[in-house]
Short mmCIF file of C-alpha atoms in Angstrom, two decimals:
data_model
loop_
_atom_site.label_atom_id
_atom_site.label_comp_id
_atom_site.label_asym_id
_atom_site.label_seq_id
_atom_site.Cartn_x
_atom_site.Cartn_y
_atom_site.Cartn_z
CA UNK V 161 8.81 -11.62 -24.85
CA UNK V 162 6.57 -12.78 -27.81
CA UNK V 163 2.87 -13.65 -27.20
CA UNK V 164 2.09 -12.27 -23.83
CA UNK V 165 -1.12 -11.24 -25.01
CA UNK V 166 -1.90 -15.00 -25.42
CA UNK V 167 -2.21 -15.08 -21.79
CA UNK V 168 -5.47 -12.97 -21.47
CA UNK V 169 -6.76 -16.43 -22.84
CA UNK V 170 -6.30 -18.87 -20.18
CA UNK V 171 -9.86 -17.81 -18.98
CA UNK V 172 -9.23 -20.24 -15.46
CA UNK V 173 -5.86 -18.24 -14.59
CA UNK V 174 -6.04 -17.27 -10.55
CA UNK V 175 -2.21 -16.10 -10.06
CA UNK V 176 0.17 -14.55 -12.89
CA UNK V 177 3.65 -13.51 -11.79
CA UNK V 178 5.46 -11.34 -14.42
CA UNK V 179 9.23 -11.37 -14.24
CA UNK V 180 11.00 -8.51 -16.45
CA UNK V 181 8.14 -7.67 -19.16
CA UNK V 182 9.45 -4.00 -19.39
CA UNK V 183 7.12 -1.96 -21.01
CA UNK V 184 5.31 -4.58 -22.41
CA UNK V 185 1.56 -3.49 -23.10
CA UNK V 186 -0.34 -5.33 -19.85
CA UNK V 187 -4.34 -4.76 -21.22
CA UNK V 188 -4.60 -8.86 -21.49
CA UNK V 189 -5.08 -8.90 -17.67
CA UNK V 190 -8.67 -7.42 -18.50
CA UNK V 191 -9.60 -10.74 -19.63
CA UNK V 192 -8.70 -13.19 -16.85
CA UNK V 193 -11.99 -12.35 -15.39
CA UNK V 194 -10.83 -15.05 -12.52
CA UNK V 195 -7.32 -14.13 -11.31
CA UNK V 196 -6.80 -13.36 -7.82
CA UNK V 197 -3.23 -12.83 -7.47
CA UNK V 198 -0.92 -10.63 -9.78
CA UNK V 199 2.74 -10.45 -9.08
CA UNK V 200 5.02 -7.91 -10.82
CA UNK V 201 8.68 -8.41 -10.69
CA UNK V 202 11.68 -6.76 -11.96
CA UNK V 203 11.87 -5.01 -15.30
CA UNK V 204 11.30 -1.55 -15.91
CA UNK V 205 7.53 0.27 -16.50
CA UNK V 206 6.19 3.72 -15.31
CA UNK V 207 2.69 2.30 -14.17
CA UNK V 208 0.15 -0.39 -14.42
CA UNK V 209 -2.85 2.13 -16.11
CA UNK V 210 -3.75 -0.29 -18.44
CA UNK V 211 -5.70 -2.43 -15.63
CA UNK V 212 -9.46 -1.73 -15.41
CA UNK V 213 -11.51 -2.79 -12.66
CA UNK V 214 -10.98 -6.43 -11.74
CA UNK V 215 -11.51 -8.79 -8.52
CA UNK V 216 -7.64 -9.29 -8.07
CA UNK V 217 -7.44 -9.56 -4.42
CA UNK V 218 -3.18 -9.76 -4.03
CA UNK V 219 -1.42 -7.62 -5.96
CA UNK V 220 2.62 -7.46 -5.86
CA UNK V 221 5.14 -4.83 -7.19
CA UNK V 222 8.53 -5.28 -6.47
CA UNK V 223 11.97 -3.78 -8.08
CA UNK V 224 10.37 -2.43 -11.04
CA UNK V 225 12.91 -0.23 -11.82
CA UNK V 226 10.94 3.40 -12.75
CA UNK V 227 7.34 2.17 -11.15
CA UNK V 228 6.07 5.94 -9.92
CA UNK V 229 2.13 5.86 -10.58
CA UNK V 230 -0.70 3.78 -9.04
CA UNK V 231 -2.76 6.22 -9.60
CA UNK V 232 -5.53 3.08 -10.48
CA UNK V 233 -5.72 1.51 -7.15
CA UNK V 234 -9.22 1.80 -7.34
CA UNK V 235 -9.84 -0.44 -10.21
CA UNK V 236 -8.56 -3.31 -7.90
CA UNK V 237 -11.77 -3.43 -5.78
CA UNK V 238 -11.16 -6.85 -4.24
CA UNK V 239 -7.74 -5.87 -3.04
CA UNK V 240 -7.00 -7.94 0.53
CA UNK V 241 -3.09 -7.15 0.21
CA UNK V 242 -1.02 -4.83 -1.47
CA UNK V 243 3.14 -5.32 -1.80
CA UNK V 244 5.05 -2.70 -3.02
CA UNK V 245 8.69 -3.36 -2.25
CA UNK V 246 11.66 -1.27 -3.67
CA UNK V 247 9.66 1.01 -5.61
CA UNK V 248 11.57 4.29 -4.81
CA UNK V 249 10.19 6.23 -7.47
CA UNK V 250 6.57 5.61 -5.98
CA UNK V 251 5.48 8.75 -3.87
CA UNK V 252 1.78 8.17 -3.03
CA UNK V 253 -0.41 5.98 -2.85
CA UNK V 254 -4.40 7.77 -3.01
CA UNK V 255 -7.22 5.11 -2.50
CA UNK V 256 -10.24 7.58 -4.30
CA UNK V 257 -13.10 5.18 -2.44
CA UNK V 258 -13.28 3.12 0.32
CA UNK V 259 -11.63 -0.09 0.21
CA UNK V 260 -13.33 -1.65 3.27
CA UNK V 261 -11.51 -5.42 1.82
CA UNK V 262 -7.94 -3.70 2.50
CA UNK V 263 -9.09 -2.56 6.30
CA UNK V 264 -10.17 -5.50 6.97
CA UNK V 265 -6.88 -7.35 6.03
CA UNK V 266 -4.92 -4.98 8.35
CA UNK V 267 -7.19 -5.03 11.37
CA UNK V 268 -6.29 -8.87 10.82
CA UNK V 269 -2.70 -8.25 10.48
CA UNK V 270 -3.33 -6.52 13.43
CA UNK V 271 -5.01 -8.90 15.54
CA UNK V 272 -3.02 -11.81 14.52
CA UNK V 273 0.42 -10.60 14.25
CA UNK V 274 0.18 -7.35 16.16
CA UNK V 275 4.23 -6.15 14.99
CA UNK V 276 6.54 -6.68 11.86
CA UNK V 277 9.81 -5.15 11.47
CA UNK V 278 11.50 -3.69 8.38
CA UNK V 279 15.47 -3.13 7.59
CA UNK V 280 15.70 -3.08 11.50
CA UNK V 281 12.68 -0.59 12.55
CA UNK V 282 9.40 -1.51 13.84
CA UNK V 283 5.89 -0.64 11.34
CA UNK V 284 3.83 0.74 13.87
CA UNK V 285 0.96 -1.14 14.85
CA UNK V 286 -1.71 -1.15 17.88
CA UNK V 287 -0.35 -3.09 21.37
CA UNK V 288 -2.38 -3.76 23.86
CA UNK V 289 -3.66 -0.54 26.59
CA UNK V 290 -1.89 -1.67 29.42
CA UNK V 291 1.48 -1.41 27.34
CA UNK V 292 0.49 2.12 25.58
CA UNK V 293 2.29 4.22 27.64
CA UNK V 294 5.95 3.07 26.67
CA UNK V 295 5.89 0.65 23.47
CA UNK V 296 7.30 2.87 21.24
CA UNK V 297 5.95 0.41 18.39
CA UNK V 298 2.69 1.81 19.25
CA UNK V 299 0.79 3.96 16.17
CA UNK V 300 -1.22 5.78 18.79
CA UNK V 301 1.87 6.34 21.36
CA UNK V 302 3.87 8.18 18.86
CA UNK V 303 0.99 9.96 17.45
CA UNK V 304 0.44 11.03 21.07
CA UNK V 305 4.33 12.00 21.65
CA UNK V 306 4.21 13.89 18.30
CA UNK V 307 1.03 16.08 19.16
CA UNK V 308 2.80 17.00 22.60
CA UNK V 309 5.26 19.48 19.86
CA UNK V 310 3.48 21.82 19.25
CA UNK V 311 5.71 22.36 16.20
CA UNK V 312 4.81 18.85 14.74
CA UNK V 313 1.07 19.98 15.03
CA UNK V 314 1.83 23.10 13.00
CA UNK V 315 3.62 21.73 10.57
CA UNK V 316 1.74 18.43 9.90
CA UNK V 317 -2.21 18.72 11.95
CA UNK V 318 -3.02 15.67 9.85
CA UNK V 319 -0.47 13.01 9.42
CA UNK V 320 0.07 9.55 11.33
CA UNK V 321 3.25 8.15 10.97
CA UNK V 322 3.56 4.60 9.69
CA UNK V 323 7.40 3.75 9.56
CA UNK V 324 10.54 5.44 10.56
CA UNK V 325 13.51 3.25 9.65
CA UNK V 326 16.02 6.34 9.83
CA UNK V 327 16.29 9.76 9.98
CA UNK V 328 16.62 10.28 6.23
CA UNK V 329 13.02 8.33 5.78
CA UNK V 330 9.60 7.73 6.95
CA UNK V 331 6.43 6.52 5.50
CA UNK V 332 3.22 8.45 6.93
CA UNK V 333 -0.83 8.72 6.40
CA UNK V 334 -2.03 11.98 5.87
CA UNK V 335 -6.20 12.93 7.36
CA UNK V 336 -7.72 14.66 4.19
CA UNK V 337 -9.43 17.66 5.65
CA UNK V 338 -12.25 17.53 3.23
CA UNK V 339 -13.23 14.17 4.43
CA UNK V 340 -15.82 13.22 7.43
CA UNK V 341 -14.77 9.36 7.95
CA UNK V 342 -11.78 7.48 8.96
CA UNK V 343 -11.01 5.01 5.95
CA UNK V 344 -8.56 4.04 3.65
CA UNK V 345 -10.89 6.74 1.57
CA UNK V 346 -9.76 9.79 3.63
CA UNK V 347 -6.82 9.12 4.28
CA UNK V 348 -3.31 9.08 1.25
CA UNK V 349 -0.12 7.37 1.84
CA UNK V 350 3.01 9.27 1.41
CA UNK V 351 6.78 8.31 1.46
CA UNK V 352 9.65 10.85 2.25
CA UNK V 353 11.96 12.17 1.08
#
Protein backbone atom coordinates (compact mmCIF):
# COMPACT_ATOMS: atom_id res chain seq x y z
CA UNK A 1 0.00 0.00 0.00
CA UNK A 2 1.81 3.27 -1.06
CA UNK A 3 1.27 6.51 0.94
CA UNK A 4 -0.34 5.43 4.12
CA UNK A 5 1.61 7.82 5.91
CA UNK A 6 -0.34 10.51 3.96
CA UNK A 7 -3.14 9.74 6.17
CA UNK A 8 -1.64 11.17 9.47
CA UNK A 9 -2.61 14.40 7.43
CA UNK A 10 -6.24 14.51 7.28
CA UNK A 11 -6.04 16.47 10.66
CA UNK A 12 -10.35 16.19 10.90
CA UNK A 13 -10.18 12.19 10.59
CA UNK A 14 -12.63 10.64 13.56
CA UNK A 15 -12.76 6.81 12.29
CA UNK A 16 -9.91 4.93 10.18
CA UNK A 17 -10.54 1.28 9.38
CA UNK A 18 -7.39 -0.53 8.08
CA UNK A 19 -8.02 -3.60 5.97
CA UNK A 20 -4.75 -5.85 5.32
CA UNK A 21 -1.78 -3.19 5.93
CA UNK A 22 0.54 -6.07 7.15
CA UNK A 23 3.37 -4.78 8.76
CA UNK A 24 3.01 -1.56 7.50
CA UNK A 25 4.70 1.09 9.92
CA UNK A 26 1.29 2.61 11.82
CA UNK A 27 3.21 5.93 13.70
CA UNK A 28 0.86 8.34 11.32
CA UNK A 29 -2.03 7.63 13.77
CA UNK A 30 0.00 9.98 16.24
CA UNK A 31 -1.12 12.78 14.21
CA UNK A 32 -4.91 12.51 13.87
CA UNK A 33 -5.08 14.29 17.10
CA UNK A 34 -9.13 13.91 16.51
CA UNK A 35 -9.92 10.26 15.69
CA UNK A 36 -12.17 8.42 17.82
CA UNK A 37 -12.55 5.17 16.25
CA UNK A 38 -9.69 2.85 14.86
CA UNK A 39 -10.58 -0.38 13.23
CA UNK A 40 -7.92 -3.01 12.37
CA UNK A 41 -8.81 -5.73 10.02
CA UNK A 42 -7.17 -8.62 8.51
CA UNK A 43 -3.53 -8.69 7.49
CA UNK A 44 -0.81 -9.85 9.47
CA UNK A 45 1.26 -7.60 12.39
CA UNK A 46 2.70 -8.65 15.84
CA UNK A 47 1.37 -5.45 17.71
CA UNK A 48 0.19 -1.94 17.49
CA UNK A 49 3.45 -0.34 19.72
CA UNK A 50 3.82 2.33 17.53
CA UNK A 51 0.57 4.17 19.04
CA UNK A 52 1.31 6.76 21.75
CA UNK A 53 -1.20 8.15 23.90
CA UNK A 54 -4.27 9.33 22.02
CA UNK A 55 -8.16 10.04 22.80
CA UNK A 56 -9.30 7.06 20.52
CA UNK A 57 -12.30 5.96 22.33
CA UNK A 58 -13.26 2.53 19.96
CA UNK A 59 -10.65 0.57 19.07
CA UNK A 60 -11.13 -2.79 16.87
CA UNK A 61 -8.78 -5.77 16.16
CA UNK A 62 -10.04 -8.48 14.34
CA UNK A 63 -8.29 -11.54 12.28
CA UNK A 64 -4.97 -10.09 12.29
CA UNK A 65 -3.31 -13.04 11.64
CA UNK A 66 -0.06 -13.06 14.36
CA UNK A 67 -1.61 -10.00 16.66
CA UNK A 68 -0.01 -11.30 20.27
CA UNK A 69 0.94 -7.90 22.14
CA UNK A 70 -1.19 -5.01 23.47
CA UNK A 71 1.03 -4.45 25.76
CA UNK A 72 0.08 -0.34 25.06
CA UNK A 73 -3.44 -0.35 26.17
CA UNK A 74 -2.67 2.37 28.27
CA UNK A 75 -1.80 4.87 25.69
CA UNK A 76 -5.54 4.65 24.61
CA UNK A 77 -6.84 6.66 27.62
CA UNK A 78 -10.25 7.49 26.17
CA UNK A 79 -10.99 3.89 25.43
CA UNK A 80 -15.12 3.31 25.84
CA UNK A 81 -14.87 -0.15 23.84
CA UNK A 82 -12.38 -2.52 23.01
CA UNK A 83 -12.96 -5.50 20.12
CA UNK A 84 -10.61 -8.04 19.82
CA UNK A 85 -12.07 -10.84 17.76
CA UNK A 86 -10.05 -13.90 16.43
CA UNK A 87 -6.87 -12.89 17.80
CA UNK A 88 -5.66 -16.37 19.04
CA UNK A 89 -2.22 -15.48 19.45
CA UNK A 90 -3.30 -12.69 22.04
CA UNK A 91 -2.79 -14.06 25.70
CA UNK A 92 -3.34 -11.04 28.00
CA UNK A 93 -4.58 -8.20 28.12
CA UNK A 94 -2.82 -5.88 31.38
CA UNK A 95 -4.54 -2.38 31.78
CA UNK A 96 -1.23 -0.71 33.94
CA UNK A 97 -3.80 2.28 35.28
CA UNK A 98 -7.19 2.68 35.77
CA UNK A 99 -9.34 3.06 32.89
CA UNK A 100 -12.45 4.33 34.73
CA UNK A 101 -13.95 5.24 30.66
CA UNK A 102 -13.84 1.28 29.97
CA UNK A 103 -15.88 0.50 33.48
CA UNK A 104 -18.11 2.69 32.78
CA UNK A 105 -18.97 1.29 29.25
CA UNK A 106 -19.50 -2.20 30.82
CA UNK A 107 -21.56 -1.24 33.84
CA UNK A 108 -23.67 0.19 30.78
CA UNK A 109 -23.47 -2.92 28.85
CA UNK A 110 -24.56 -4.18 31.90
CA UNK A 111 -27.47 -2.21 32.71
CA UNK A 112 -28.77 -2.00 29.29
CA UNK A 113 -28.24 -5.31 27.83
CA UNK A 114 -27.62 -7.37 30.95
CA UNK A 115 -26.48 -10.89 28.61
CA UNK A 116 -24.71 -11.55 25.16
CA UNK A 117 -23.86 -14.86 23.92
CA UNK A 118 -20.78 -16.06 22.01
CA UNK A 119 -20.33 -19.31 19.57
CA UNK A 120 -23.32 -20.66 21.70
CA UNK A 121 -22.17 -19.85 25.50
CA UNK A 122 -23.32 -17.11 27.62
CA UNK A 123 -20.42 -14.01 28.74
CA UNK A 124 -21.22 -13.81 32.17
CA UNK A 125 -22.80 -10.82 33.33
CA UNK A 126 -24.79 -9.57 36.61
CA UNK A 127 -28.86 -10.68 36.68
CA UNK A 128 -30.93 -9.44 38.91
CA UNK A 129 -30.83 -10.88 43.07
CA UNK A 130 -33.94 -12.55 43.01
CA UNK A 131 -32.60 -14.79 40.01
CA UNK A 132 -28.89 -15.30 41.62
CA UNK A 133 -29.38 -18.43 42.96
CA UNK A 134 -29.82 -20.49 39.61
CA UNK A 135 -28.89 -18.25 36.42
CA UNK A 136 -25.96 -19.87 35.61
CA UNK A 137 -25.16 -16.67 33.34
CA UNK A 138 -24.52 -15.03 36.54
CA UNK A 139 -20.57 -13.71 37.13
CA UNK A 140 -21.18 -13.82 40.84
CA UNK A 141 -23.18 -17.35 40.84
CA UNK A 142 -20.36 -19.17 39.30
CA UNK A 143 -17.80 -17.36 41.21
CA UNK A 144 -19.82 -18.55 44.21
CA UNK A 145 -20.14 -22.34 42.84
CA UNK A 146 -16.37 -22.24 42.09
CA UNK A 147 -15.24 -21.07 45.70
CA UNK A 148 -17.53 -23.98 47.16
CA UNK A 149 -14.17 -26.44 45.60
CA UNK A 150 -12.00 -26.04 47.64
CA UNK A 151 -9.61 -27.21 44.90
CA UNK A 152 -10.59 -24.25 42.57
CA UNK A 153 -9.63 -21.90 45.57
CA UNK A 154 -6.20 -23.53 45.76
CA UNK A 155 -5.43 -23.55 42.54
CA UNK A 156 -6.76 -20.13 41.34
CA UNK A 157 -7.65 -17.72 44.98
CA UNK A 158 -7.87 -14.86 42.50
CA UNK A 159 -9.54 -15.41 39.23
CA UNK A 160 -13.25 -14.61 38.01
CA UNK A 161 -14.26 -16.33 35.14
CA UNK A 162 -15.56 -14.36 32.17
CA UNK A 163 -16.47 -16.97 29.37
CA UNK A 164 -16.57 -20.67 29.09
CA UNK A 165 -17.63 -21.64 25.58
CA UNK A 166 -16.13 -25.32 26.00
CA UNK A 167 -14.13 -27.34 27.91
CA UNK A 168 -10.97 -26.78 25.87
CA UNK A 169 -11.40 -22.74 26.59
CA UNK A 170 -12.24 -20.04 28.90
CA UNK A 171 -11.50 -16.43 29.22
CA UNK A 172 -10.97 -15.28 33.02
CA UNK A 173 -9.88 -12.01 35.24
CA UNK A 174 -7.27 -12.57 37.51
CA UNK A 175 -7.28 -10.16 41.34
CA UNK A 176 -3.58 -8.90 41.41
CA UNK A 177 -2.59 -9.52 44.98
CA UNK A 178 -0.46 -6.47 45.16
CA UNK A 179 -3.38 -4.29 44.48
CA UNK A 180 -5.94 -2.61 47.16
CA UNK A 181 -8.90 -1.60 44.61
CA UNK A 182 -11.24 -3.32 42.36
CA UNK A 183 -10.59 -1.78 38.76
CA UNK A 184 -9.75 -2.56 35.46
CA UNK A 185 -6.17 -1.48 37.19
CA UNK A 186 -5.96 -4.57 39.48
CA UNK A 187 -7.25 -6.78 37.75
CA UNK A 188 -5.40 -8.68 33.95
CA UNK A 189 -7.33 -10.54 31.44
CA UNK A 190 -6.20 -13.91 30.46
CA UNK A 191 -7.32 -16.45 27.74
CA UNK A 192 -6.68 -20.30 27.99
CA UNK A 193 -5.25 -22.50 26.73
Amino acid sequence: MKNLDAVGDLKDLNYLALHSISKLPLHFVNRLKKLKHLRILLGGREHIQEIEENEIDDLEISRVRGFHDLSNIANFRALTRLVMEDQIQLREVSFDREMKALEESYRWWLIHYGNARLNGGNILTIVSPEHREYDDSDLLYIHRLNKAEGWWVSQFPHRLDLFVPDSDELYFLIRLPEMNKVSFRSWRIFRHP
